[in-house]
């Protein structure tokens, strides 16, 4: 049902928005909003403390986060300490069962773009600004789903005036 | 790098219709929160684009409709349904038991209207979908379960029982949350066929 609902949403977006870029954007935006709120539940349920570095963050996202919400585990690959980036590899992507992209969408539509937004939104809430892009997708003939996450900066906490 | 088996690679190259259905046992369930978050985004997105509550409900139902059409086929395969159901009551029973179990993990109640022959109702005290939704005061009457109504409509249409499906909330005394009623009104042709089939 989750998968089918997501599919129906994507269809609806394609129908209503003018270009596929806009669809991608909207999916990312929706994911971002989800991520902002999802992190709360995630922290409450996982009992995890603050991550020390990006490597640990990567591990937590893939081993705990994906497991908790999608019931699948992902792998971290190509960890790059200099560029502060890594790849998330998903063998099973729950969003793309029963899906086949028609040829005219193959190039431009990133179907699981929602996931990028989710990761971005969730990490922003723990003061990490990242950029996520889908690098590989089985719908486009690749073997696995691959999401690239790149750390832009660590946001500094600003304590609001009058707050201790 | 993770190495992938040959069959996996083959699977991805195969046409989607030829692939085996994803296996439920090997596959873990998506968490309820994941679905709720997604659903709430859908509601908000739709909300931004409509001016009227009725319209919002209708658009949710539209989304549900396309889910229903596909779901019917999927469940029919999964449950190894051999024959297509031709009788109204039996098909409705299939929906409230098999389909509801699969979607929400429990069954719903099926009722037949006393006044009107073409009306049936599916009722539920608490709808899973409404679990995390609080309806603001100024939008009274909104029921996000229209999505489910849409799913039912899609399934009925797919099984060749054209019908009009609407979703209502009914306030029950001594209950905190209104219960959800999905009202199904079948088209004349369905009733005609039902008469022909007799008992």
Short mmCIF file of C-alpha atoms in Angstrom, two decimals:
data_model
loop_
_atom_site.label_atom_id
_atom_site.label_comp_id
_atom_site.label_asym_id
_atom_site.label_seq_id
_atom_site.Cartn_x
_atom_site.Cartn_y
_atom_site.Cartn_z
CA UNK A 1 0.00 0.00 0.00
CA UNK A 2 2.84 2.35 0.84
CA UNK A 3 4.46 1.67 -2.50
CA UNK A 4 1.23 2.03 -4.43
CA UNK A 5 0.34 5.24 -2.67
CA UNK A 6 3.72 6.66 -3.47
CA UNK A 7 3.24 5.63 -7.08
CA UNK A 8 -0.12 7.32 -7.21
CA UNK A 9 1.39 10.49 -5.77
CA UNK A 10 4.12 10.52 -8.38
CA UNK A 11 1.54 10.03 -11.14
CA UNK A 12 -0.52 12.87 -9.76
CA UNK A 13 2.50 15.15 -9.66
CA UNK A 14 3.43 14.32 -13.22
CA UNK A 15 -0.09 15.14 -14.29
CA UNK A 16 -0.24 18.43 -12.44
CA UNK A 17 3.20 19.90 -12.79
CA UNK A 18 4.62 21.13 -16.07
CA UNK A 19 8.05 19.62 -16.19
CA UNK A 20 9.77 16.59 -14.79
CA UNK A 21 12.28 18.83 -13.09
CA UNK A 22 9.45 20.33 -11.15
CA UNK A 23 8.23 16.88 -10.21
CA UNK A 24 11.69 16.04 -8.92
CA UNK A 25 11.74 19.26 -6.98
CA UNK A 26 8.35 18.70 -5.46
CA UNK A 27 9.26 15.15 -4.43
CA UNK A 28 12.41 16.45 -2.83
CA UNK A 29 10.46 19.13 -1.03
CA UNK A 30 7.92 16.67 0.28
CA UNK A 31 10.74 14.42 1.41
CA UNK A 32 12.41 17.35 3.14
CA UNK A 33 9.24 18.09 5.11
CA UNK A 34 8.98 14.44 6.04
CA UNK A 35 12.59 14.38 7.13
CA UNK A 36 12.16 17.38 9.40
CA UNK A 37 9.55 15.53 11.38
CA UNK A 38 10.84 12.04 10.97
CA UNK A 39 14.04 12.83 12.83
CA UNK A 40 12.07 13.44 16.01
CA UNK A 41 10.55 10.03 16.00
CA UNK A 42 13.83 8.53 14.97
CA UNK A 43 15.74 10.01 17.90
CA UNK A 44 12.99 9.12 20.32
CA UNK A 45 12.88 5.52 19.26
CA UNK A 46 16.51 4.79 18.68
CA UNK A 47 18.09 6.12 21.89
CA UNK A 48 21.13 7.18 20.03
CA UNK A 49 23.30 10.00 21.12
CA UNK A 50 24.92 12.59 18.97
CA UNK A 51 27.01 11.28 16.12
CA UNK A 52 30.67 12.16 16.41
CA UNK A 53 31.50 12.35 12.74
CA UNK A 54 30.04 11.90 9.34
CA UNK A 55 31.17 8.31 9.18
CA UNK A 56 29.08 7.45 12.17
CA UNK A 57 26.18 9.39 10.73
CA UNK A 58 26.38 7.35 7.57
CA UNK A 59 26.31 4.13 9.55
CA UNK A 60 23.33 5.25 11.58
CA UNK A 61 21.31 6.32 8.55
CA UNK A 62 21.83 3.10 6.72
CA UNK A 63 21.80 0.55 9.53
CA UNK A 64 19.22 2.06 11.84
CA UNK A 65 17.23 4.62 9.88
CA UNK A 66 16.41 2.62 6.80
CA UNK A 67 15.73 -0.41 8.91
CA UNK A 68 13.31 1.42 11.16
CA UNK A 69 11.27 3.09 8.50
CA UNK A 70 11.52 0.93 5.43
CA UNK A 71 12.48 -2.43 6.85
CA UNK A 72 15.52 -2.69 4.63
CA UNK A 73 19.18 -2.25 5.32
CA UNK A 74 21.49 -0.25 3.18
CA UNK A 75 25.24 -0.19 2.78
CA UNK A 76 27.72 2.59 2.93
CA UNK A 77 30.29 2.70 0.20
CA UNK A 78 32.91 4.97 -1.23
CA UNK A 79 33.39 6.83 1.98
CA UNK A 80 35.48 9.82 1.23
CA UNK A 81 36.93 11.56 4.27
CA UNK A 82 38.37 14.44 2.32
CA UNK A 83 35.26 15.42 0.48
CA UNK A 84 33.03 14.40 3.34
CA UNK A 85 30.83 12.37 1.07
CA UNK A 86 29.59 8.82 0.84
CA UNK A 87 27.25 6.64 -1.12
CA UNK A 88 24.25 4.82 0.23
CA UNK A 89 23.54 1.63 -1.61
CA UNK A 90 20.15 0.00 -1.41
CA UNK A 91 19.63 -3.46 -2.76
CA UNK A 92 15.92 -3.35 -2.14
CA UNK A 93 14.21 -0.09 -2.58
CA UNK A 94 10.69 -0.32 -1.21
CA UNK A 95 9.54 2.59 -3.29
CA UNK A 96 10.09 0.99 -6.63
CA UNK A 97 8.31 -2.35 -6.52
CA UNK A 98 5.78 -2.70 -9.30
CA UNK A 99 7.22 0.26 -11.07
CA UNK A 100 8.39 0.58 -14.59
CA UNK A 101 9.36 3.90 -16.01
CA UNK A 102 7.97 4.67 -19.42
CA UNK A 103 10.79 5.55 -21.84
CA UNK A 104 9.93 9.23 -22.03
CA UNK A 105 10.57 9.62 -18.30
CA UNK A 106 13.68 7.47 -18.09
CA UNK A 107 16.21 10.22 -18.41
CA UNK A 108 14.87 12.99 -16.32
CA UNK A 109 12.60 11.71 -13.61
CA UNK A 110 14.31 10.51 -10.47
CA UNK A 111 11.56 8.38 -9.10
CA UNK A 112 12.84 7.93 -5.57
CA UNK A 113 13.82 11.55 -5.17
CA UNK A 114 11.69 11.63 -2.03
CA UNK A 115 14.42 9.70 -0.21
CA UNK A 116 16.94 12.43 -0.95
CA UNK A 117 14.66 14.99 0.58
CA UNK A 118 14.09 12.84 3.64
CA UNK A 119 17.80 12.45 4.31
CA UNK A 120 18.44 16.13 3.71
CA UNK A 121 15.63 17.21 6.02
CA UNK A 122 16.50 14.80 8.79
CA UNK A 123 20.18 15.70 8.79
CA UNK A 124 19.47 19.39 8.78
CA UNK A 125 17.68 18.94 12.07
CA UNK A 126 20.89 17.58 13.56
CA UNK A 127 22.87 20.49 12.20
CA UNK A 128 24.29 18.93 9.10
CA UNK A 129 23.70 20.53 5.78
CA UNK A 130 24.00 17.96 3.06
CA UNK A 131 23.27 17.54 -0.60
CA UNK A 132 21.75 14.28 -1.78
CA UNK A 133 21.43 13.05 -5.30
CA UNK A 134 20.35 9.77 -6.79
CA UNK A 135 23.24 8.32 -8.69
CA UNK A 136 21.88 4.98 -9.72
CA UNK A 137 18.42 3.55 -9.92
CA UNK A 138 17.24 0.09 -10.97
CA UNK A 139 14.43 1.71 -12.91
CA UNK A 140 17.04 3.12 -15.22
CA UNK A 141 18.76 -0.18 -15.72
CA UNK A 142 21.26 -0.09 -12.85
CA UNK A 143 21.56 -2.93 -10.41
CA UNK A 144 20.95 -1.05 -7.21
CA UNK A 145 19.78 2.25 -5.90
CA UNK A 146 22.62 4.54 -5.02
CA UNK A 147 22.25 7.83 -3.24
CA UNK A 148 25.14 10.20 -2.91
CA UNK A 149 25.30 12.25 0.24
CA UNK A 150 27.73 15.14 0.49
CA UNK A 151 28.28 17.21 3.59
CA UNK A 152 28.32 20.92 2.92
CA UNK A 153 28.74 22.34 6.39
CA UNK A 154 27.95 21.78 10.01
CA UNK A 155 25.49 24.39 11.10
CA UNK A 156 26.28 26.15 14.32
CA UNK A 157 23.70 26.12 16.98
CA UNK A 158 22.23 29.48 17.68
CA UNK A 159 20.60 29.72 21.00
CA UNK A 160 17.58 31.99 20.80
CA UNK A 161 17.69 35.05 22.99
CA UNK A 162 16.33 34.38 26.44
CA UNK A 163 16.69 30.64 26.08
CA UNK A 164 19.06 28.77 28.31
CA UNK B 1 31.24 -3.07 -3.26
CA UNK B 2 28.47 -5.53 -2.75
CA UNK B 3 28.29 -8.34 -5.19
CA UNK B 4 24.98 -9.26 -6.60
CA UNK B 5 23.74 -12.63 -7.64
CA UNK B 6 23.03 -13.41 -11.24
CA UNK B 7 19.34 -13.80 -10.66
CA UNK B 8 19.09 -10.32 -9.23
CA UNK B 9 20.72 -8.87 -12.29
CA UNK B 10 18.47 -10.89 -14.52
CA UNK B 11 15.44 -9.74 -12.59
CA UNK B 12 16.22 -6.14 -13.23
CA UNK B 13 16.58 -6.68 -16.94
CA UNK B 14 13.36 -8.59 -17.24
CA UNK B 15 10.15 -6.97 -18.27
CA UNK B 16 8.19 -5.98 -15.22
CA UNK B 17 5.26 -8.21 -16.07
CA UNK B 18 7.46 -11.28 -16.15
CA UNK B 19 9.05 -10.72 -12.79
CA UNK B 20 7.98 -12.64 -9.76
CA UNK B 21 5.98 -10.73 -7.22
CA UNK B 22 8.04 -9.48 -4.32
CA UNK B 23 7.92 -12.08 -1.64
CA UNK B 24 6.15 -10.96 1.47
CA UNK B 25 8.05 -13.23 3.82
CA UNK B 26 11.48 -12.17 2.75
CA UNK B 27 10.38 -8.60 2.63
CA UNK B 28 10.04 -6.55 5.73
CA UNK B 29 7.10 -4.30 6.21
CA UNK B 30 7.38 -0.60 5.81
CA UNK B 31 6.75 1.11 9.11
CA UNK B 32 3.45 2.82 9.82
CA UNK B 33 5.20 6.10 10.43
CA UNK B 34 6.76 6.01 6.99
CA UNK B 35 3.32 5.69 5.51
CA UNK B 36 1.79 8.29 7.77
CA UNK B 37 4.47 10.82 6.97
CA UNK B 38 4.01 10.24 3.29
CA UNK B 39 0.27 10.48 3.59
CA UNK B 40 0.42 13.68 5.57
CA UNK B 41 2.63 15.19 2.90
CA UNK B 42 0.10 14.19 0.28
CA UNK B 43 -2.71 15.81 2.23
CA UNK B 44 -0.73 19.00 2.71
CA UNK B 45 0.35 19.15 -0.88
CA UNK B 46 -3.22 18.69 -2.05
CA UNK B 47 -4.45 21.14 0.51
CA UNK B 48 -2.27 23.88 -0.92
CA UNK B 49 -3.78 23.41 -4.34
CA UNK B 50 -7.46 23.36 -3.55
CA UNK B 51 -9.92 25.94 -2.38
CA UNK B 52 -12.60 23.75 -0.98
CA UNK B 53 -12.80 20.79 1.37
CA UNK B 54 -14.93 18.76 -0.98
CA UNK B 55 -12.35 19.24 -3.65
CA UNK B 56 -9.61 18.12 -1.32
CA UNK B 57 -11.53 14.97 -0.55
CA UNK B 58 -12.19 14.32 -4.19
CA UNK B 59 -8.54 14.62 -5.06
CA UNK B 60 -7.53 12.28 -2.29
CA UNK B 61 -10.10 9.87 -3.64
CA UNK B 62 -8.59 10.21 -7.11
CA UNK B 63 -5.23 9.15 -5.76
CA UNK B 64 -6.90 6.27 -3.96
CA UNK B 65 -8.69 5.25 -7.12
CA UNK B 66 -5.49 4.57 -9.00
CA UNK B 67 -4.15 2.67 -6.00
CA UNK B 68 -7.32 0.55 -5.89
CA UNK B 69 -7.16 -0.50 -9.52
CA UNK B 70 -3.66 -1.85 -9.09
CA UNK B 71 -4.27 -3.27 -5.67
CA UNK B 72 -7.13 -5.42 -6.93
CA UNK B 73 -4.89 -7.15 -9.39
CA UNK B 74 -2.09 -7.57 -6.89
CA UNK B 75 -4.29 -9.04 -4.18
CA UNK B 76 -6.05 -11.33 -6.61
CA UNK B 77 -2.69 -12.81 -7.52
CA UNK B 78 -1.50 -12.97 -3.98
CA UNK B 79 -4.58 -14.67 -2.63
CA UNK B 80 -4.74 -16.94 -5.65
CA UNK B 81 -8.25 -15.96 -6.54
CA UNK B 82 -9.28 -18.35 -9.28
CA UNK B 83 -12.48 -16.82 -10.47
CA UNK B 84 -13.70 -13.33 -10.90
CA UNK B 85 -16.40 -12.48 -8.43
CA UNK B 86 -19.70 -11.59 -10.06
CA UNK B 87 -21.98 -11.16 -7.07
CA UNK B 88 -22.10 -7.88 -5.25
CA UNK B 89 -22.24 -9.15 -1.71
CA UNK B 90 -19.49 -11.67 -2.16
CA UNK B 91 -17.20 -9.12 -3.68
CA UNK B 92 -17.88 -6.65 -0.91
CA UNK B 93 -17.11 -9.33 1.60
CA UNK B 94 -13.86 -9.99 -0.17
CA UNK B 95 -13.04 -6.30 0.24
CA UNK B 96 -13.86 -5.99 3.91
CA UNK B 97 -12.13 -9.18 4.87
CA UNK B 98 -9.23 -10.01 2.60
CA UNK B 99 -8.37 -6.57 1.34
CA UNK B 100 -8.84 -4.82 4.66
CA UNK B 101 -6.72 -7.42 6.45
CA UNK B 102 -3.97 -6.91 3.99
CA UNK B 103 -4.07 -3.13 4.11
CA UNK B 104 -4.84 -2.45 7.72
CA UNK B 105 -4.44 -5.76 9.50
CA UNK B 106 -8.07 -6.07 10.58
CA UNK B 107 -11.49 -6.45 9.05
CA UNK B 108 -14.22 -3.85 8.65
CA UNK B 109 -17.96 -4.13 9.06
CA UNK B 110 -20.18 -4.43 6.04
CA UNK B 111 -23.75 -3.19 6.20
CA UNK B 112 -26.57 -3.03 3.72
CA UNK B 113 -28.81 -0.03 3.67
CA UNK B 114 -32.39 -0.74 4.69
CA UNK B 115 -33.96 2.04 2.68
CA UNK B 116 -32.14 1.84 -0.56
CA UNK B 117 -31.31 -1.28 -2.43
CA UNK B 118 -28.25 0.06 -4.17
CA UNK B 119 -26.54 1.28 -1.02
CA UNK B 120 -23.97 -0.57 1.02
CA UNK B 121 -21.79 0.72 3.78
CA UNK B 122 -18.39 -0.19 5.06
CA UNK B 123 -17.92 1.10 8.58
CA UNK B 124 -14.97 1.33 10.86
CA UNK B 125 -14.69 2.74 14.34
CA UNK B 126 -11.14 3.83 13.99
CA UNK B 127 -9.54 4.17 10.65
CA UNK B 128 -5.87 3.49 10.53
CA UNK B 129 -5.34 6.33 8.17
CA UNK B 130 -6.91 8.85 10.52
CA UNK B 131 -4.81 7.79 13.48
CA UNK B 132 -2.48 10.74 13.34
CA UNK B 133 -4.83 13.32 11.97
CA UNK B 134 -6.52 16.01 13.91
CA UNK B 135 -9.02 17.98 11.92
CA UNK B 136 -8.94 21.71 12.54
CA UNK B 137 -12.18 23.31 13.63
CA UNK B 138 -12.67 25.37 10.53
CA UNK B 139 -12.46 22.33 8.34
CA UNK B 140 -15.04 20.23 10.02
CA UNK B 141 -16.32 17.38 8.00
CA UNK B 142 -13.05 16.68 6.33
CA UNK B 143 -12.22 13.06 6.31
CA UNK B 144 -8.89 11.98 5.05
CA UNK B 145 -10.17 8.47 4.74
CA UNK B 146 -11.52 9.58 1.36
CA UNK B 147 -8.33 8.04 0.16
CA UNK B 148 -9.60 4.69 1.33
CA UNK B 149 -12.96 5.42 -0.25
CA UNK B 150 -11.12 6.03 -3.49
CA UNK B 151 -9.32 2.72 -3.15
CA UNK B 152 -12.65 0.94 -2.72
CA UNK B 153 -14.06 2.71 -5.73
CA UNK B 154 -11.07 1.76 -7.82
CA UNK B 155 -11.41 -1.88 -6.84
CA UNK B 156 -15.11 -1.95 -7.54
CA UNK B 157 -14.56 -0.36 -10.91
CA UNK B 158 -11.78 -2.76 -11.73
CA UNK B 159 -14.02 -5.70 -10.91
CA UNK B 160 -16.78 -4.28 -13.10
CA UNK B 161 -19.11 -3.04 -10.39
CA UNK B 162 -19.36 0.63 -11.28
CA UNK B 163 -20.39 2.55 -8.20
CA UNK B 164 -20.28 5.92 -6.56
CA UNK B 165 -18.28 5.87 -3.37
CA UNK B 166 -18.35 8.61 -0.77
CA UNK B 167 -16.77 8.84 2.64
CA UNK B 168 -18.39 10.35 5.68
CA UNK B 169 -17.62 10.72 9.33
CA UNK B 170 -20.43 9.93 11.66
CA UNK B 171 -20.32 11.13 15.22
CA UNK B 172 -21.26 8.48 17.68
CA UNK B 173 -22.19 9.34 21.22
CA UNK B 174 -19.82 8.31 23.94
CA UNK B 175 -17.04 8.02 21.46
CA UNK B 176 -14.25 10.45 21.16
CA UNK B 177 -13.64 10.07 17.47
CA UNK B 178 -16.28 9.93 14.78
CA UNK B 179 -16.48 6.69 12.97
CA UNK B 180 -15.84 6.42 9.31
CA UNK B 181 -18.51 5.27 6.90
CA UNK B 182 -17.74 4.49 3.32
CA UNK B 183 -20.98 4.67 1.40
CA UNK B 184 -21.23 2.67 -1.80
CA UNK B 185 -24.01 3.31 -4.28
CA UNK B 186 -24.03 0.90 -7.16
CA UNK B 187 -25.07 1.88 -10.63
CA UNK B 188 -28.31 0.65 -12.10
CA UNK B 189 -26.59 -1.82 -14.40
CA UNK B 190 -25.04 -3.65 -11.47
CA UNK B 191 -28.44 -4.07 -9.84
CA UNK B 192 -29.92 -5.20 -13.14
CA UNK B 193 -27.23 -7.86 -13.48
CA UNK B 194 -27.73 -8.88 -9.90
CA UNK B 195 -31.43 -9.42 -10.60
CA UNK B 196 -30.65 -11.51 -13.64
CA UNK B 197 -28.27 -13.71 -11.72
CA UNK B 198 -30.99 -14.33 -9.17
CA UNK B 199 -30.21 -16.29 -6.09
#
